[in-house]
mmCIF file of C-alpha atoms and ligand atoms in Angstrom:
data_model
loop_
_atom_site.group_PDB
_atom_site.id
_atom_site.type_symbol
_atom_site.label_atom_id
_atom_site.label_comp_id
_atom_site.label_asym_id
_atom_site.label_seq_id
_atom_site.Cartn_x
_atom_site.Cartn_y
_atom_site.Cartn_z
ATOM 1 C CA MET A 1 97.726 -4.082 -54.801
ATOM 2 C CA LYS A 2 94.157 -3.820 -56.123
ATOM 3 C CA ARG A 3 92.008 -3.073 -53.086
ATOM 4 C CA PHE A 4 88.511 -4.472 -52.626
ATOM 5 C CA LYS A 5 86.419 -6.124 -49.980
ATOM 6 C CA ILE A 6 83.849 -8.891 -50.347
ATOM 7 C CA LEU A 7 80.364 -7.755 -49.320
ATOM 8 C CA GLY A 8 78.717 -11.118 -49.911
ATOM 9 C CA THR A 9 78.919 -14.411 -51.757
ATOM 10 C CA GLY A 10 76.216 -16.809 -52.923
ATOM 11 C CA THR A 11 75.624 -19.911 -54.988
ATOM 12 C CA ALA A 12 72.926 -21.599 -57.053
ATOM 13 C CA LEU A 13 73.151 -25.366 -57.430
ATOM 14 C CA PRO A 14 70.531 -27.468 -59.224
ATOM 15 C CA LYS A 15 68.672 -29.899 -56.944
ATOM 16 C CA ARG A 16 69.184 -32.955 -59.145
ATOM 17 C CA VAL A 17 72.199 -35.017 -58.085
ATOM 18 C CA MET A 18 73.733 -37.375 -60.643
ATOM 19 C CA THR A 19 76.034 -39.948 -59.020
ATOM 20 C CA ASN A 20 78.713 -41.981 -60.738
ATOM 21 C CA ALA A 21 76.371 -44.981 -60.372
ATOM 22 C CA ASP A 22 73.720 -43.036 -62.328
ATOM 23 C CA LEU A 23 76.312 -42.395 -65.051
ATOM 24 C CA GLU A 24 76.995 -46.125 -65.332
ATOM 25 C CA LYS A 25 73.511 -46.322 -66.879
ATOM 26 C CA VAL A 26 74.313 -43.603 -69.446
ATOM 27 C CA VAL A 27 77.777 -44.581 -70.764
ATOM 28 C CA GLU A 28 80.191 -47.466 -70.328
ATOM 29 C CA THR A 29 81.989 -46.316 -67.209
ATOM 30 C CA SER A 30 82.329 -47.170 -63.520
ATOM 31 C CA ASP A 31 82.234 -45.378 -60.194
ATOM 32 C CA GLU A 32 85.730 -46.736 -59.528
ATOM 33 C CA TRP A 33 87.195 -45.356 -62.794
ATOM 34 C CA ILE A 34 85.707 -41.906 -62.264
ATOM 35 C CA ARG A 35 86.768 -41.667 -58.583
ATOM 36 C CA GLU A 36 90.299 -42.882 -59.261
ATOM 37 C CA ARG A 37 90.941 -40.697 -62.321
ATOM 38 C CA THR A 38 89.150 -37.518 -61.157
ATOM 39 C CA GLY A 39 88.051 -37.624 -57.492
ATOM 40 C CA ILE A 40 84.449 -36.896 -58.577
ATOM 41 C CA HIS A 41 81.629 -38.783 -56.769
ATOM 42 C CA GLU A 42 78.603 -36.838 -58.011
ATOM 43 C CA ARG A 43 77.566 -33.666 -59.815
ATOM 44 C CA ARG A 44 74.461 -31.454 -60.107
ATOM 45 C CA ILE A 45 72.413 -31.368 -63.309
ATOM 46 C CA ALA A 46 70.121 -28.496 -64.292
ATOM 47 C CA ASP A 47 66.588 -29.078 -65.567
ATOM 48 C CA GLU A 48 65.413 -28.226 -69.076
ATOM 49 C CA LYS A 49 64.286 -24.689 -68.230
ATOM 50 C CA THR A 50 67.494 -23.677 -66.435
ATOM 51 C CA SER A 51 70.259 -21.809 -68.260
ATOM 52 C CA SER A 52 73.566 -20.384 -67.070
ATOM 53 C CA ALA A 53 71.872 -16.986 -66.610
ATOM 54 C CA THR A 54 69.110 -18.536 -64.472
ATOM 55 C CA LEU A 55 71.736 -19.966 -62.096
ATOM 56 C CA GLY A 56 73.923 -16.845 -62.331
ATOM 57 C CA ALA A 57 70.997 -14.590 -61.384
ATOM 58 C CA ARG A 58 70.090 -16.819 -58.428
ATOM 59 C CA ALA A 59 73.696 -16.825 -57.211
ATOM 60 C CA MET A 60 73.926 -13.039 -57.584
ATOM 61 C CA LYS A 61 70.648 -12.556 -55.669
ATOM 62 C CA ALA A 62 71.937 -14.840 -52.877
ATOM 63 C CA ALA A 63 75.215 -12.874 -52.700
ATOM 64 C CA CYS A 64 73.272 -9.575 -52.584
ATOM 65 C CA ASP A 65 71.010 -10.955 -49.833
ATOM 66 C CA GLN A 66 74.057 -11.932 -47.793
ATOM 67 C CA ALA A 67 75.520 -8.447 -48.373
ATOM 68 C CA GLY A 68 72.203 -6.816 -47.431
ATOM 69 C CA ILE A 69 71.984 -4.902 -50.721
ATOM 70 C CA GLU A 70 69.623 -4.811 -53.702
ATOM 71 C CA PRO A 71 70.879 -6.304 -57.017
ATOM 72 C CA ASP A 72 70.255 -2.987 -58.796
ATOM 73 C CA SER A 73 72.746 -1.251 -56.471
ATOM 74 C CA VAL A 74 75.761 -2.797 -58.242
ATOM 75 C CA ASP A 75 77.650 -0.637 -60.763
ATOM 76 C CA ALA A 76 78.480 -3.542 -63.107
ATOM 77 C CA ILE A 77 77.770 -7.223 -63.691
ATOM 78 C CA ILE A 78 80.515 -9.475 -65.056
ATOM 79 C CA VAL A 79 79.711 -13.101 -65.866
ATOM 80 C CA SER A 80 82.367 -15.692 -66.613
ATOM 81 C CA THR A 81 81.001 -18.715 -68.458
ATOM 82 C CA SER A 82 81.923 -21.475 -70.900
ATOM 83 C CA SER A 83 78.264 -22.392 -71.432
ATOM 84 C CA ALA A 84 76.751 -19.033 -72.419
ATOM 85 C CA ASP A 85 72.980 -18.703 -72.813
ATOM 86 C CA ALA A 86 73.507 -17.828 -76.495
ATOM 87 C CA ILE A 87 76.100 -16.424 -78.918
ATOM 88 C CA PHE A 88 74.517 -13.034 -78.188
ATOM 89 C CA PRO A 89 73.538 -11.136 -76.158
ATOM 90 C CA SER A 90 75.835 -11.773 -73.223
ATOM 91 C CA THR A 91 74.804 -14.080 -70.391
ATOM 92 C CA ALA A 92 75.305 -11.039 -68.106
ATOM 93 C CA CYS A 93 72.474 -9.254 -69.971
ATOM 94 C CA TRP A 94 70.297 -12.335 -69.516
ATOM 95 C CA VAL A 95 71.139 -12.167 -65.789
ATOM 96 C CA GLN A 96 69.763 -8.594 -65.779
ATOM 97 C CA HIS A 97 66.671 -9.899 -67.579
ATOM 98 C CA GLU A 98 66.211 -12.641 -64.963
ATOM 99 C CA LEU A 99 66.536 -10.135 -62.125
ATOM 100 C CA GLY A 100 64.487 -7.402 -63.820
ATOM 101 C CA ILE A 101 67.241 -4.804 -63.394
ATOM 102 C CA ARG A 102 68.804 -2.399 -65.888
ATOM 103 C CA GLY A 103 71.242 0.430 -66.442
ATOM 104 C CA MET A 104 74.593 -0.867 -65.179
ATOM 105 C CA PRO A 105 77.066 -2.319 -67.730
ATOM 106 C CA ALA A 106 76.796 -6.089 -68.057
ATOM 107 C CA PHE A 107 79.210 -8.247 -70.020
ATOM 108 C CA ASP A 108 80.798 -11.691 -70.197
ATOM 109 C CA VAL A 109 84.378 -12.856 -69.837
ATOM 110 C CA ALA A 110 85.171 -15.992 -71.837
ATOM 111 C CA ALA A 111 88.268 -17.715 -70.458
ATOM 112 C CA GLY A 112 87.042 -21.263 -69.882
ATOM 113 C CA CYS A 113 87.585 -22.486 -66.337
ATOM 114 C CA SER A 114 89.958 -19.568 -65.604
ATOM 115 C CA GLY A 115 86.992 -17.261 -66.193
ATOM 116 C CA PHE A 116 86.229 -16.308 -62.591
ATOM 117 C CA LEU A 117 89.836 -15.256 -61.889
ATOM 118 C CA TYR A 118 89.902 -13.340 -65.201
ATOM 119 C CA ALA A 119 86.644 -11.611 -64.206
ATOM 120 C CA LEU A 120 88.056 -10.790 -60.764
ATOM 121 C CA GLU A 121 91.127 -9.247 -62.434
ATOM 122 C CA VAL A 122 88.898 -7.122 -64.700
ATOM 123 C CA ALA A 123 86.564 -6.130 -61.853
ATOM 124 C CA SER A 124 89.341 -5.196 -59.426
ATOM 125 C CA SER A 125 91.040 -3.146 -62.176
ATOM 126 C CA MET A 126 87.745 -1.301 -62.750
ATOM 127 C CA LEU A 127 87.501 -0.584 -59.015
ATOM 128 C CA SER A 128 91.139 0.603 -58.892
ATOM 129 C CA ALA A 129 90.566 2.861 -61.919
ATOM 130 C CA GLY A 130 87.525 4.382 -60.200
ATOM 131 C CA THR A 131 85.211 3.260 -63.032
ATOM 132 C CA CYS A 132 82.873 1.526 -60.555
ATOM 133 C CA LYS A 133 82.517 1.168 -56.794
ATOM 134 C CA ARG A 134 80.607 -2.105 -56.493
ATOM 135 C CA ILE A 135 80.625 -5.057 -58.920
ATOM 136 C CA ALA A 136 78.893 -8.437 -59.112
ATOM 137 C CA VAL A 137 81.385 -11.060 -60.322
ATOM 138 C CA ILE A 138 79.660 -14.289 -61.332
ATOM 139 C CA GLY A 139 80.745 -17.710 -62.583
ATOM 140 C CA ALA A 140 77.777 -19.586 -64.063
ATOM 141 C CA GLU A 141 77.639 -22.858 -65.980
ATOM 142 C CA VAL A 142 75.196 -25.379 -67.338
ATOM 143 C CA MET A 143 77.871 -27.682 -68.732
ATOM 144 C CA SER A 144 75.398 -30.586 -68.950
ATOM 145 C CA LYS A 145 73.874 -28.885 -72.009
ATOM 146 C CA VAL A 146 77.193 -28.543 -73.856
ATOM 147 C CA VAL A 147 78.658 -32.013 -73.275
ATOM 148 C CA ASN A 148 78.162 -35.029 -75.498
ATOM 149 C CA TRP A 149 76.295 -37.582 -73.371
ATOM 150 C CA GLU A 150 77.597 -40.350 -75.624
ATOM 151 C CA ASP A 151 81.250 -39.487 -74.968
ATOM 152 C CA ARG A 152 82.398 -41.126 -71.739
ATOM 153 C CA THR A 153 85.743 -39.317 -71.869
ATOM 154 C CA THR A 154 84.065 -35.950 -71.224
ATOM 155 C CA CYS A 155 80.500 -36.302 -69.912
ATOM 156 C CA VAL A 156 81.596 -37.816 -66.592
ATOM 157 C CA LEU A 157 83.744 -34.783 -65.752
ATOM 158 C CA PHE A 158 81.352 -31.851 -65.670
ATOM 159 C CA GLY A 159 78.563 -30.443 -63.500
ATOM 160 C CA ASP A 160 76.241 -27.431 -63.326
ATOM 161 C CA GLY A 161 76.202 -24.550 -60.864
ATOM 162 C CA ALA A 162 76.910 -20.880 -60.261
ATOM 163 C CA GLY A 163 78.677 -18.761 -57.686
ATOM 164 C CA ALA A 164 78.806 -15.001 -57.223
ATOM 165 C CA ALA A 165 80.735 -12.454 -55.213
ATOM 166 C CA ILE A 166 79.850 -8.798 -54.665
ATOM 167 C CA ILE A 167 83.049 -6.804 -54.371
ATOM 168 C CA GLU A 168 83.388 -3.173 -53.358
ATOM 169 C CA THR A 169 86.210 -0.657 -53.323
ATOM 170 C CA CYS A 170 87.818 -0.058 -49.906
ATOM 171 C CA GLU A 171 90.648 1.832 -48.209
ATOM 172 C CA GLU A 172 91.969 -1.057 -46.105
ATOM 173 C CA ASP A 173 94.754 -3.408 -47.220
ATOM 174 C CA ARG A 174 92.423 -6.074 -48.586
ATOM 175 C CA GLY A 175 92.009 -7.367 -52.105
ATOM 176 C CA LEU A 176 94.413 -8.731 -54.702
ATOM 177 C CA LEU A 177 97.898 -8.893 -53.187
ATOM 178 C CA ALA A 178 99.184 -10.313 -56.482
ATOM 179 C CA SER A 179 97.740 -11.806 -59.621
ATOM 180 C CA ASN A 180 98.707 -13.043 -63.052
ATOM 181 C CA TRP A 181 96.839 -14.245 -66.104
ATOM 182 C CA GLY A 182 97.745 -15.632 -69.503
ATOM 183 C CA ALA A 183 96.661 -17.654 -72.502
ATOM 184 C CA ASP A 184 98.043 -19.763 -75.346
ATOM 185 C CA GLY A 185 95.491 -19.792 -78.151
ATOM 186 C CA ASN A 186 97.714 -22.169 -80.131
ATOM 187 C CA LEU A 187 96.318 -24.826 -77.812
ATOM 188 C CA ALA A 188 92.668 -23.926 -78.530
ATOM 189 C CA PRO A 189 92.072 -27.154 -80.537
ATOM 190 C CA ILE A 190 92.797 -29.459 -77.578
ATOM 191 C CA LEU A 191 89.693 -28.312 -75.686
ATOM 192 C CA HIS A 192 86.830 -26.665 -77.538
ATOM 193 C CA ALA A 193 83.304 -26.842 -78.913
ATOM 194 C CA PRO A 194 83.980 -26.994 -82.668
ATOM 195 C CA ALA A 195 80.577 -25.890 -84.016
ATOM 196 C CA GLY A 196 77.833 -23.411 -83.248
ATOM 197 C CA GLY A 197 79.824 -20.227 -83.837
ATOM 198 C CA THR A 198 81.108 -18.463 -86.953
ATOM 199 C CA ARG A 199 84.098 -20.813 -87.309
ATOM 200 C CA MET A 200 81.716 -23.714 -87.983
ATOM 201 C CA PRO A 201 78.087 -22.548 -88.032
ATOM 202 C CA ALA A 202 75.445 -24.888 -86.638
ATOM 203 C CA SER A 203 73.860 -27.146 -89.256
ATOM 204 C CA ALA A 204 71.929 -30.395 -89.291
ATOM 205 C CA GLU A 205 75.260 -32.128 -89.902
ATOM 206 C CA THR A 206 77.098 -30.496 -86.966
ATOM 207 C CA VAL A 207 74.220 -31.371 -84.652
ATOM 208 C CA ALA A 208 74.081 -34.955 -85.924
ATOM 209 C CA LYS A 209 77.818 -35.281 -85.263
ATOM 210 C CA ASN A 210 77.574 -33.580 -81.828
ATOM 211 C CA LEU A 211 80.133 -30.980 -82.933
ATOM 212 C CA HIS A 212 78.531 -28.276 -80.777
ATOM 213 C CA THR A 213 79.653 -30.127 -77.632
ATOM 214 C CA VAL A 214 82.894 -30.290 -75.615
ATOM 215 C CA THR A 215 85.704 -31.950 -77.574
ATOM 216 C CA MET A 216 88.815 -32.650 -75.550
ATOM 217 C CA GLN A 217 92.199 -34.315 -75.829
ATOM 218 C CA GLY A 218 92.184 -35.297 -72.155
ATOM 219 C CA ARG A 219 95.820 -36.354 -71.705
ATOM 220 C CA SER A 220 97.180 -33.275 -73.440
ATOM 221 C CA VAL A 221 94.898 -30.977 -71.414
ATOM 222 C CA PHE A 222 96.005 -32.752 -68.239
ATOM 223 C CA ARG A 223 99.695 -32.192 -69.015
ATOM 224 C CA HIS A 224 99.305 -28.512 -69.884
ATOM 225 C CA ALA A 225 96.891 -27.953 -66.986
ATOM 226 C CA VAL A 226 99.313 -29.201 -64.348
ATOM 227 C CA ARG A 227 102.090 -26.960 -65.684
ATOM 228 C CA ALA A 228 99.983 -23.826 -66.305
ATOM 229 C CA MET A 229 97.998 -23.954 -63.079
ATOM 230 C CA THR A 230 100.943 -24.668 -60.804
ATOM 231 C CA GLU A 231 103.113 -21.975 -62.428
ATOM 232 C CA ALA A 232 100.301 -19.405 -62.110
ATOM 233 C CA GLY A 233 99.755 -20.295 -58.449
ATOM 234 C CA VAL A 234 103.473 -20.258 -57.590
ATOM 235 C CA LYS A 235 103.979 -16.902 -59.362
ATOM 236 C CA ALA A 236 101.054 -15.302 -57.509
ATOM 237 C CA VAL A 237 102.387 -16.432 -54.114
ATOM 238 C CA GLU A 238 105.947 -15.296 -54.977
ATOM 239 C CA ASP A 239 104.755 -11.936 -56.321
ATOM 240 C CA ALA A 240 102.768 -11.414 -53.114
ATOM 241 C CA GLY A 241 106.058 -11.853 -51.250
ATOM 242 C CA LEU A 242 104.613 -14.681 -49.172
ATOM 243 C CA SER A 243 105.914 -18.072 -48.130
ATOM 244 C CA ALA A 244 103.726 -21.199 -48.244
ATOM 245 C CA ASP A 245 103.050 -21.114 -44.493
ATOM 246 C CA GLN A 246 101.503 -17.626 -44.833
ATOM 247 C CA ILE A 247 98.750 -19.019 -47.090
ATOM 248 C CA ASP A 248 95.650 -19.790 -45.011
ATOM 249 C CA LEU A 249 93.794 -21.632 -47.774
ATOM 250 C CA LEU A 250 94.350 -22.811 -51.334
ATOM 251 C CA ILE A 251 91.326 -22.794 -53.657
ATOM 252 C CA PRO A 252 92.366 -24.267 -56.999
ATOM 253 C CA HIS A 253 90.070 -24.710 -59.988
ATOM 254 C CA GLN A 254 88.235 -27.960 -59.272
ATOM 255 C CA ALA A 255 88.602 -29.965 -62.499
ATOM 256 C CA ASN A 256 90.266 -33.090 -61.268
ATOM 257 C CA MET A 257 91.692 -34.050 -57.865
ATOM 258 C CA ARG A 258 94.975 -35.210 -59.421
ATOM 259 C CA ILE A 259 95.564 -31.794 -61.043
ATOM 260 C CA MET A 260 94.580 -30.015 -57.804
ATOM 261 C CA GLU A 261 96.952 -32.221 -55.794
ATOM 262 C CA ALA A 262 99.849 -31.509 -58.171
ATOM 263 C CA CYS A 263 99.241 -27.785 -57.677
ATOM 264 C CA ARG A 264 99.044 -28.149 -53.886
ATOM 265 C CA VAL A 265 102.279 -30.148 -53.668
ATOM 266 C CA ARG A 266 104.144 -27.674 -55.918
ATOM 267 C CA LEU A 267 102.904 -24.784 -53.745
ATOM 268 C CA ASN A 268 104.051 -26.665 -50.654
ATOM 269 C CA VAL A 269 100.660 -26.214 -48.997
ATOM 270 C CA PRO A 270 99.587 -28.981 -46.549
ATOM 271 C CA GLU A 271 96.610 -31.170 -47.463
ATOM 272 C CA GLU A 272 94.310 -29.664 -44.844
ATOM 273 C CA LYS A 273 94.776 -26.212 -46.348
ATOM 274 C CA MET A 274 93.351 -27.100 -49.766
ATOM 275 C CA PHE A 275 89.615 -26.558 -50.096
ATOM 276 C CA SER A 276 87.976 -29.182 -52.268
ATOM 277 C CA ILE A 277 84.418 -29.557 -53.560
ATOM 278 C CA VAL A 278 85.208 -31.507 -56.741
ATOM 279 C CA HIS A 279 83.882 -34.781 -55.238
ATOM 280 C CA ARG A 280 80.395 -33.253 -54.807
ATOM 281 C CA TYR A 281 80.039 -31.060 -57.901
ATOM 282 C CA GLY A 282 82.500 -32.213 -60.603
ATOM 283 C CA ASN A 283 84.029 -29.604 -62.872
ATOM 284 C CA MET A 284 81.660 -26.617 -62.991
ATOM 285 C CA SER A 285 84.172 -24.740 -65.165
ATOM 286 C CA ALA A 286 84.110 -20.999 -64.311
ATOM 287 C CA ALA A 287 81.733 -21.629 -61.389
ATOM 288 C CA THR A 288 83.996 -23.915 -59.348
ATOM 289 C CA ILE A 289 86.073 -21.162 -57.714
ATOM 290 C CA PRO A 290 83.193 -18.873 -56.633
ATOM 291 C CA VAL A 291 81.158 -21.858 -55.360
ATOM 292 C CA ALA A 292 84.211 -23.120 -53.425
ATOM 293 C CA LEU A 293 84.852 -19.610 -52.081
ATOM 294 C CA HIS A 294 81.273 -19.308 -50.829
ATOM 295 C CA GLU A 295 81.357 -22.736 -49.187
ATOM 296 C CA ALA A 296 84.744 -21.950 -47.602
ATOM 297 C CA ARG A 297 83.312 -18.723 -46.136
ATOM 298 C CA GLU A 298 80.219 -20.561 -44.870
ATOM 299 C CA ALA A 299 82.477 -23.190 -43.251
ATOM 300 C CA GLY A 300 84.496 -20.459 -41.503
ATOM 301 C CA ARG A 301 87.608 -21.343 -43.540
ATOM 302 C CA VAL A 302 87.787 -17.824 -45.037
ATOM 303 C CA VAL A 303 87.328 -15.059 -42.486
ATOM 304 C CA ASP A 304 88.363 -11.419 -42.095
ATOM 305 C CA GLY A 305 92.092 -11.210 -42.807
ATOM 306 C CA SER A 306 92.425 -14.706 -44.376
ATOM 307 C CA VAL A 307 95.012 -14.968 -47.152
ATOM 308 C CA VAL A 308 93.766 -17.249 -49.933
ATOM 309 C CA ALA A 309 95.700 -18.472 -52.975
ATOM 310 C CA PHE A 310 93.747 -19.236 -56.160
ATOM 311 C CA ALA A 311 94.951 -20.973 -59.326
ATOM 312 C CA ALA A 312 93.102 -21.981 -62.465
ATOM 313 C CA PHE A 313 93.458 -23.229 -66.035
ATOM 314 C CA GLY A 314 90.870 -23.643 -68.728
ATOM 315 C CA ALA A 315 89.947 -23.856 -72.385
ATOM 316 C CA GLY A 316 91.976 -21.490 -74.501
ATOM 317 C CA LEU A 317 94.241 -22.612 -72.988
ATOM 318 C CA THR A 318 94.053 -19.952 -70.322
ATOM 319 C CA TRP A 319 95.511 -19.763 -66.835
ATOM 320 C CA ALA A 320 95.412 -17.417 -63.858
ATOM 321 C CA GLY A 321 96.760 -17.154 -60.332
ATOM 322 C CA ALA A 322 95.801 -14.814 -57.522
ATOM 323 C CA VAL A 323 96.415 -14.184 -53.843
ATOM 324 C CA VAL A 324 93.631 -12.349 -52.033
ATOM 325 C CA ARG A 325 93.581 -10.957 -48.509
ATOM 326 C CA PHE A 326 89.953 -10.964 -47.312
HETATM 327 N N1 ACO B 1 85.051 -44.607 -67.926
HETATM 328 C C1 ACO B 1 85.812 -45.698 -68.136
HETATM 329 N N2 ACO B 1 86.881 -45.704 -68.963
HETATM 330 C C2 ACO B 1 87.173 -44.543 -69.589
HETATM 331 C C3 ACO B 1 86.400 -43.366 -69.420
HETATM 332 C C4 ACO B 1 85.307 -43.437 -68.539
HETATM 333 N N3 ACO B 1 84.523 -42.363 -68.285
HETATM 334 N N4 ACO B 1 86.948 -42.385 -70.156
HETATM 335 C C5 ACO B 1 88.022 -42.910 -70.782
HETATM 336 N N5 ACO B 1 88.155 -44.207 -70.442
HETATM 337 C C6 ACO B 1 89.167 -45.153 -70.883
HETATM 338 C C7 ACO B 1 89.829 -44.740 -72.172
HETATM 339 O O1 ACO B 1 89.094 -45.137 -73.283
HETATM 340 C C8 ACO B 1 91.177 -45.465 -72.078
HETATM 341 O O2 ACO B 1 90.983 -46.786 -72.453
HETATM 342 P P1 ACO B 1 92.088 -47.560 -73.339
HETATM 343 O O3 ACO B 1 93.338 -47.534 -72.487
HETATM 344 O O4 ACO B 1 91.507 -48.908 -73.523
HETATM 345 O O5 ACO B 1 92.233 -46.749 -74.593
HETATM 346 C C9 ACO B 1 91.496 -45.424 -70.597
HETATM 347 O O6 ACO B 1 90.238 -45.168 -69.934
HETATM 348 C C10 ACO B 1 92.506 -44.372 -70.228
HETATM 349 O O7 ACO B 1 92.121 -43.143 -70.846
HETATM 350 P P2 ACO B 1 92.954 -41.834 -70.640
HETATM 351 O O8 ACO B 1 92.320 -40.727 -71.420
HETATM 352 O O9 ACO B 1 94.404 -42.101 -70.896
HETATM 353 O O10 ACO B 1 92.763 -41.604 -69.077
HETATM 354 P P3 ACO B 1 93.458 -40.553 -68.185
HETATM 355 O O11 ACO B 1 94.142 -41.233 -67.070
HETATM 356 O O12 ACO B 1 94.234 -39.540 -68.958
HETATM 357 O O13 ACO B 1 92.210 -39.779 -67.542
HETATM 358 C C11 ACO B 1 90.962 -37.748 -67.802
HETATM 359 C C12 ACO B 1 91.288 -39.120 -68.381
HETATM 360 C C13 ACO B 1 90.327 -37.936 -66.451
HETATM 361 C C14 ACO B 1 89.985 -37.059 -68.746
HETATM 362 C C15 ACO B 1 92.270 -36.931 -67.672
HETATM 363 O O14 ACO B 1 92.990 -36.963 -68.865
HETATM 364 C C16 ACO B 1 92.002 -35.505 -67.313
HETATM 365 O O15 ACO B 1 91.570 -35.215 -66.231
HETATM 366 N N6 ACO B 1 92.313 -34.561 -68.222
HETATM 367 C C17 ACO B 1 92.059 -33.153 -67.979
HETATM 368 C C18 ACO B 1 90.616 -32.879 -68.177
HETATM 369 C C19 ACO B 1 90.273 -31.526 -67.724
HETATM 370 O O16 ACO B 1 90.610 -31.123 -66.637
HETATM 371 N N7 ACO B 1 89.596 -30.792 -68.558
HETATM 372 C C20 ACO B 1 89.269 -29.460 -68.189
HETATM 373 C C21 ACO B 1 88.149 -29.014 -68.959
HETATM 374 S S1 ACO B 1 87.862 -27.440 -68.372
HETATM 375 C C22 ACO B 1 87.279 -26.259 -69.434
HETATM 376 O O17 ACO B 1 87.931 -25.267 -69.634
HETATM 377 C C23 ACO B 1 85.926 -26.481 -70.091
#
């Protein structure tokens, strides 16, 4: 068991709401198609000046405020993102810049939508090893700036937002009861941004062809996602030695209601025990789990002693499962 307690959580969500009806004016789609295929009703869209670090810093500040601590009192900042501020430096360093703090290590974890659970695994291992005592774990995304707004098969799926959790080492039996993570890079081509890195540097041609944006083989991702996410969730619950009825809440990665439902059914968790925000925010990639966690805590669905199962999949492909006692 990797022990930690949550001191505070927080979110940052852009004010602008884009509904499915708004999207009907952008691409050839319909509210009905989007709801039926994904469960999404609306998403938030950041303004021109807002980056992933802007939202990440705001979420971290909110989590620190809830914890009653100053941002510069954390021993490390880990940001998980699929929509980094730039190739370098890390979005975590830009979060420091936004907050005007310095000194503690700050780095990113790139694992697509599994990023927050990857970051939690890294952070809790650092706490267990005694490397740090208090860590800010952030999921921050401005996906609206990395999707192709002419591609109806992808642009309707994503949204912007950030969530953060401040975790601290503790003696009590709280923290990760079990966790697993994995990846299959052979599947990288089914969900990626082809250009803008060293594999295919940005050029006038790549920009003209929108090759710096999300490119996805939706059906293939769907198939692998259902398998990877459910297996990761089931393994985490089994490794924790728990039965389904001992899980107080399931928080899956919120990409698509159909994928979330498949995971819930396989885990044998009743409908009312799955926490869902996908209808309001769409797929915020690495930010969906920390935003859902914060909203679940605010709603009184995660309290002292709650046992929560998490499961995620993302670009890579990556996957992760975790069971946390709060
Ligand atoms: N509006 C209307 N019609 C559409 C739209 C749209 N927005 N998008 C596609 N269609 C059409 C297609 O063109 C196709 O038409 P055709 O039959 O005439 O060719 C039809 O709808 C069916 O298309 P499919 O792709 O087969 O639809 P599917 O049922 O598979 O749903 C979806 C598509 C929602 C994308 C699904 O495949 C999915 O959810 N995949 C997983 C996506 C995902 O979770 N990605 C995670 C990214 S996370 C990360 O790590 C960044």
